[in-house]
């Protein structure tokens, strides 16, 4: 007979969410927790210094949430603009964790900074500042705007409004990364990793938007985590 904890885990996947530290969580941490819970999962925050192999085995899936700017050195560039770079301890920990997660083929959802870091992990690069590098671009830092979603295994196709809180974006895509959503100015808004059950990055913040699109994304993510148990 299975232990009660094992039975609970079969029905409620455990999601590990990275952070700078347990006293320094991403903005609006309760929104991440609630989004996971509404989709049928439970969650914990995992700070730098956590044993990568242990936590990668303990959790059924992972979210890399929003954050500051990835350091340009991580994609072999110098700083072209004044940036607020992410804590290198957090970034280094997440890159090590991604190595182990992907080896185990566990589901991953990257949100905003998390999407950008995943692209860097696979050898991609970023626009360091959208307005400074893409003339005529939309306002991406503080406004809603539509995204155009094309065929993919995770979200339905069409045009949908999303929130937008970023000044950087994917430039060159990493190995195996397939873009499936764009803003009207051509900025990449979502991608997945080919030949992988669930590794998705989105540039908007689905945890802050209770739309059907956001709910469906978290639902697909938790479904993949449950399948991996």
CSV table of C-alpha atoms in Angstrom, one decimal:
chain,number,residue,atom,x,y,z
A,1,UNK,CA,0.0,0.0,0.0
A,2,UNK,CA,1.3,3.5,-0.9
A,3,UNK,CA,2.1,5.9,1.9
A,4,UNK,CA,-0.4,8.8,2.2
A,5,UNK,CA,2.3,11.3,1.1
A,6,UNK,CA,2.8,9.3,-2.1
A,7,UNK,CA,-0.9,9.3,-2.8
A,8,UNK,CA,-1.1,13.0,-2.3
A,9,UNK,CA,1.8,13.6,-4.7
A,10,UNK,CA,0.1,11.5,-7.4
A,11,UNK,CA,-2.8,13.9,-7.4
A,12,UNK,CA,-1.0,17.2,-6.5
A,13,UNK,CA,2.3,17.8,-8.3
A,14,UNK,CA,4.9,19.7,-6.4
A,15,UNK,CA,6.3,22.7,-8.3
A,16,UNK,CA,9.6,24.2,-7.4
A,17,UNK,CA,9.9,28.0,-8.0
A,18,UNK,CA,13.3,29.6,-8.0
A,19,UNK,CA,14.1,32.9,-6.2
A,20,UNK,CA,16.9,35.1,-4.9
A,21,UNK,CA,16.4,33.8,-1.4
A,22,UNK,CA,13.6,32.9,1.0
A,23,UNK,CA,13.6,36.4,2.3
A,24,UNK,CA,13.8,37.8,-1.3
A,25,UNK,CA,11.0,36.3,-3.3
A,26,UNK,CA,9.8,37.4,-6.8
A,27,UNK,CA,7.3,40.2,-6.9
A,28,UNK,CA,3.8,39.1,-5.9
A,29,UNK,CA,4.8,35.6,-4.8
A,30,UNK,CA,1.2,34.8,-3.7
A,31,UNK,CA,0.1,35.2,-7.3
A,32,UNK,CA,2.5,32.5,-8.4
A,33,UNK,CA,1.3,30.2,-5.6
A,34,UNK,CA,-2.4,30.8,-6.4
A,35,UNK,CA,-1.9,30.2,-10.1
A,36,UNK,CA,-0.3,26.8,-9.4
A,37,UNK,CA,-3.0,25.9,-6.8
A,38,UNK,CA,-5.9,26.8,-9.1
A,39,UNK,CA,-4.3,24.5,-11.8
A,40,UNK,CA,-4.1,21.6,-9.3
A,41,UNK,CA,-0.6,21.8,-8.0
A,42,UNK,CA,1.3,22.8,-4.8
A,43,UNK,CA,4.5,24.9,-4.7
A,44,UNK,CA,7.6,25.7,-2.8
A,45,UNK,CA,10.3,28.4,-3.4
A,46,UNK,CA,13.8,27.1,-3.8
A,47,UNK,CA,16.7,29.5,-3.1
A,48,UNK,CA,20.3,29.4,-4.3
A,49,UNK,CA,22.3,26.9,-2.3
A,50,UNK,CA,19.6,24.2,-2.4
A,51,UNK,CA,21.1,20.9,-3.5
A,52,UNK,CA,20.4,20.7,-7.2
A,53,UNK,CA,20.2,17.0,-7.5
A,54,UNK,CA,17.9,16.5,-4.5
A,55,UNK,CA,15.5,19.2,-5.5
A,56,UNK,CA,15.3,18.2,-9.1
A,57,UNK,CA,14.2,14.7,-7.9
A,58,UNK,CA,11.8,16.0,-5.2
A,59,UNK,CA,9.8,18.3,-7.5
A,60,UNK,CA,7.5,17.3,-10.3
A,61,UNK,CA,8.0,20.5,-12.3
A,62,UNK,CA,9.7,23.9,-12.1
A,63,UNK,CA,8.9,27.6,-12.7
A,64,UNK,CA,11.6,30.2,-13.3
A,65,UNK,CA,9.7,33.4,-12.4
A,66,UNK,CA,10.2,37.0,-13.3
A,67,UNK,CA,13.3,38.9,-12.2
A,68,UNK,CA,15.8,41.5,-13.2
A,69,UNK,CA,17.9,41.6,-16.3
A,70,UNK,CA,20.2,38.7,-17.1
A,71,UNK,CA,23.8,39.8,-17.2
A,72,UNK,CA,24.9,40.4,-20.9
A,73,UNK,CA,28.1,38.4,-20.1
A,74,UNK,CA,25.9,35.3,-19.9
A,75,UNK,CA,25.2,35.6,-23.6
A,76,UNK,CA,28.7,36.8,-24.5
A,77,UNK,CA,28.0,40.5,-24.8
A,78,UNK,CA,29.1,43.7,-23.0
A,79,UNK,CA,26.6,46.1,-21.5
A,80,UNK,CA,25.2,48.5,-24.1
A,81,UNK,CA,22.7,50.2,-21.7
A,82,UNK,CA,22.3,50.9,-18.0
A,83,UNK,CA,20.8,47.6,-16.7
A,84,UNK,CA,19.5,46.3,-13.4
A,85,UNK,CA,21.1,42.9,-13.5
A,86,UNK,CA,19.9,39.8,-11.6
A,87,UNK,CA,21.8,38.5,-8.6
A,88,UNK,CA,24.5,36.2,-10.1
A,89,UNK,CA,24.0,33.7,-7.3
A,90,UNK,CA,20.4,33.3,-8.5
A,91,UNK,CA,21.3,33.1,-12.2
A,92,UNK,CA,24.1,30.6,-11.6
A,93,UNK,CA,21.9,28.4,-9.4
A,94,UNK,CA,19.1,28.4,-12.0
A,95,UNK,CA,21.5,27.5,-14.9
A,96,UNK,CA,22.8,24.5,-12.9
A,97,UNK,CA,19.3,23.5,-12.0
A,98,UNK,CA,18.2,23.7,-15.6
A,99,UNK,CA,21.0,21.2,-16.5
A,100,UNK,CA,19.6,18.7,-14.1
A,101,UNK,CA,15.9,19.3,-14.8
A,102,UNK,CA,16.5,18.8,-18.5
A,103,UNK,CA,18.5,15.7,-18.0
A,104,UNK,CA,15.5,14.3,-16.1
A,105,UNK,CA,13.1,15.7,-18.7
A,106,UNK,CA,10.9,17.4,-16.1
A,107,UNK,CA,8.5,20.2,-17.1
A,108,UNK,CA,9.6,23.8,-17.0
A,109,UNK,CA,7.7,27.1,-17.3
A,110,UNK,CA,9.8,30.3,-17.7
A,111,UNK,CA,8.1,33.6,-17.1
A,112,UNK,CA,9.5,36.9,-18.3
A,113,UNK,CA,13.1,36.8,-17.0
A,114,UNK,CA,12.7,33.0,-16.7
A,115,UNK,CA,11.9,32.8,-20.4
A,116,UNK,CA,15.0,34.9,-21.3
A,117,UNK,CA,17.2,32.8,-19.0
A,118,UNK,CA,16.0,29.6,-20.7
A,119,UNK,CA,16.9,31.1,-24.1
A,120,UNK,CA,20.4,32.0,-22.8
A,121,UNK,CA,20.8,28.4,-21.4
A,122,UNK,CA,20.3,27.0,-24.9
A,123,UNK,CA,22.8,29.5,-26.5
A,124,UNK,CA,20.5,32.3,-27.4
A,125,UNK,CA,20.8,36.0,-26.9
A,126,UNK,CA,18.7,39.0,-25.9
A,127,UNK,CA,17.9,42.5,-27.0
A,128,UNK,CA,19.3,44.5,-24.0
A,129,UNK,CA,16.8,47.3,-24.5
A,130,UNK,CA,13.9,47.0,-26.9
A,131,UNK,CA,13.3,50.8,-27.4
A,132,UNK,CA,17.1,51.4,-27.8
A,133,UNK,CA,17.6,48.6,-30.3
A,134,UNK,CA,14.3,48.2,-32.2
A,135,UNK,CA,13.1,51.5,-33.7
A,136,UNK,CA,9.3,51.7,-33.9
A,137,UNK,CA,8.7,49.0,-31.3
A,138,UNK,CA,5.6,48.8,-29.1
A,139,UNK,CA,5.6,49.9,-25.5
A,140,UNK,CA,6.4,46.7,-23.7
A,141,UNK,CA,7.2,47.9,-20.2
A,142,UNK,CA,3.9,48.9,-18.6
A,143,UNK,CA,1.0,48.3,-21.0
A,144,UNK,CA,-1.3,45.6,-22.3
A,145,UNK,CA,-0.8,44.6,-25.9
A,146,UNK,CA,-1.9,41.8,-28.2
A,147,UNK,CA,0.1,38.7,-29.0
A,148,UNK,CA,-0.4,36.5,-32.0
A,149,UNK,CA,-0.1,32.8,-31.2
A,150,UNK,CA,0.5,30.3,-34.0
A,151,UNK,CA,0.2,26.5,-33.9
A,152,UNK,CA,1.7,24.8,-30.9
A,153,UNK,CA,0.9,22.0,-28.5
A,154,UNK,CA,0.2,24.2,-25.4
A,155,UNK,CA,-2.1,27.2,-26.3
A,156,UNK,CA,-4.7,27.8,-28.8
A,157,UNK,CA,-3.9,29.9,-31.8
A,158,UNK,CA,-5.2,33.5,-32.3
A,159,UNK,CA,-4.7,37.0,-31.1
A,160,UNK,CA,-5.0,37.6,-27.3
A,161,UNK,CA,-4.3,40.6,-25.0
A,162,UNK,CA,-1.5,40.1,-22.4
A,163,UNK,CA,0.2,42.2,-19.8
A,164,UNK,CA,3.7,43.4,-20.5
A,165,UNK,CA,6.4,44.3,-18.0
A,166,UNK,CA,9.7,43.9,-19.8
A,167,UNK,CA,12.3,46.1,-21.6
A,168,UNK,CA,14.4,43.1,-22.9
A,169,UNK,CA,13.5,40.3,-25.3
A,170,UNK,CA,14.7,37.3,-27.1
A,171,UNK,CA,17.0,38.2,-30.1
A,172,UNK,CA,18.6,35.0,-31.4
A,173,UNK,CA,16.8,31.9,-30.3
A,174,UNK,CA,18.7,29.1,-28.6
A,175,UNK,CA,19.2,25.5,-29.9
A,176,UNK,CA,15.8,23.7,-30.3
A,177,UNK,CA,13.8,26.7,-29.3
A,178,UNK,CA,10.6,27.1,-31.4
A,179,UNK,CA,8.9,30.5,-31.3
A,180,UNK,CA,5.1,30.4,-31.4
A,181,UNK,CA,3.9,33.8,-30.3
A,182,UNK,CA,4.9,37.3,-31.4
A,183,UNK,CA,3.8,40.9,-30.6
A,184,UNK,CA,2.8,43.0,-33.6
A,185,UNK,CA,6.2,44.6,-33.7
A,186,UNK,CA,7.9,41.2,-34.1
A,187,UNK,CA,9.1,40.7,-30.5
A,188,UNK,CA,9.1,37.1,-29.4
A,189,UNK,CA,6.4,36.5,-26.8
A,190,UNK,CA,6.5,32.7,-26.3
A,191,UNK,CA,8.4,29.6,-27.3
A,192,UNK,CA,8.7,25.9,-26.6
A,193,UNK,CA,11.6,23.4,-26.8
A,194,UNK,CA,11.1,20.9,-29.6
A,195,UNK,CA,10.9,17.2,-28.7
A,196,UNK,CA,10.3,17.9,-25.0
A,197,UNK,CA,7.1,17.2,-23.1
A,198,UNK,CA,6.7,20.7,-21.6
A,199,UNK,CA,9.4,23.4,-21.7
A,200,UNK,CA,7.6,26.7,-22.4
A,201,UNK,CA,8.7,30.3,-22.0
A,202,UNK,CA,6.3,33.3,-22.0
A,203,UNK,CA,7.3,36.9,-22.0
A,204,UNK,CA,4.1,38.1,-20.2
A,205,UNK,CA,3.1,37.3,-16.6
A,206,UNK,CA,0.2,34.7,-16.7
A,207,UNK,CA,0.1,34.5,-12.9
A,208,UNK,CA,-1.1,38.1,-12.9
A,209,UNK,CA,-3.8,37.6,-15.4
A,210,UNK,CA,-6.8,35.4,-14.7
A,211,UNK,CA,-7.7,35.1,-18.4
A,212,UNK,CA,-8.7,31.8,-20.1
A,213,UNK,CA,-5.3,31.9,-21.9
A,214,UNK,CA,-3.3,32.1,-18.7
A,215,UNK,CA,-5.4,29.5,-16.9
A,216,UNK,CA,-5.0,27.1,-19.9
A,217,UNK,CA,-1.2,27.5,-19.8
A,218,UNK,CA,-1.0,26.7,-16.1
A,219,UNK,CA,-3.4,23.8,-16.6
A,220,UNK,CA,-1.2,22.3,-19.4
A,221,UNK,CA,1.9,22.8,-17.2
A,222,UNK,CA,0.4,21.0,-14.2
A,223,UNK,CA,-1.0,18.2,-16.4
A,224,UNK,CA,2.6,17.6,-17.8
A,225,UNK,CA,3.9,17.6,-14.2
A,226,UNK,CA,1.3,15.1,-13.2
A,227,UNK,CA,2.2,12.9,-16.2
A,228,UNK,CA,5.8,12.9,-15.1
A,229,UNK,CA,5.1,11.6,-11.6
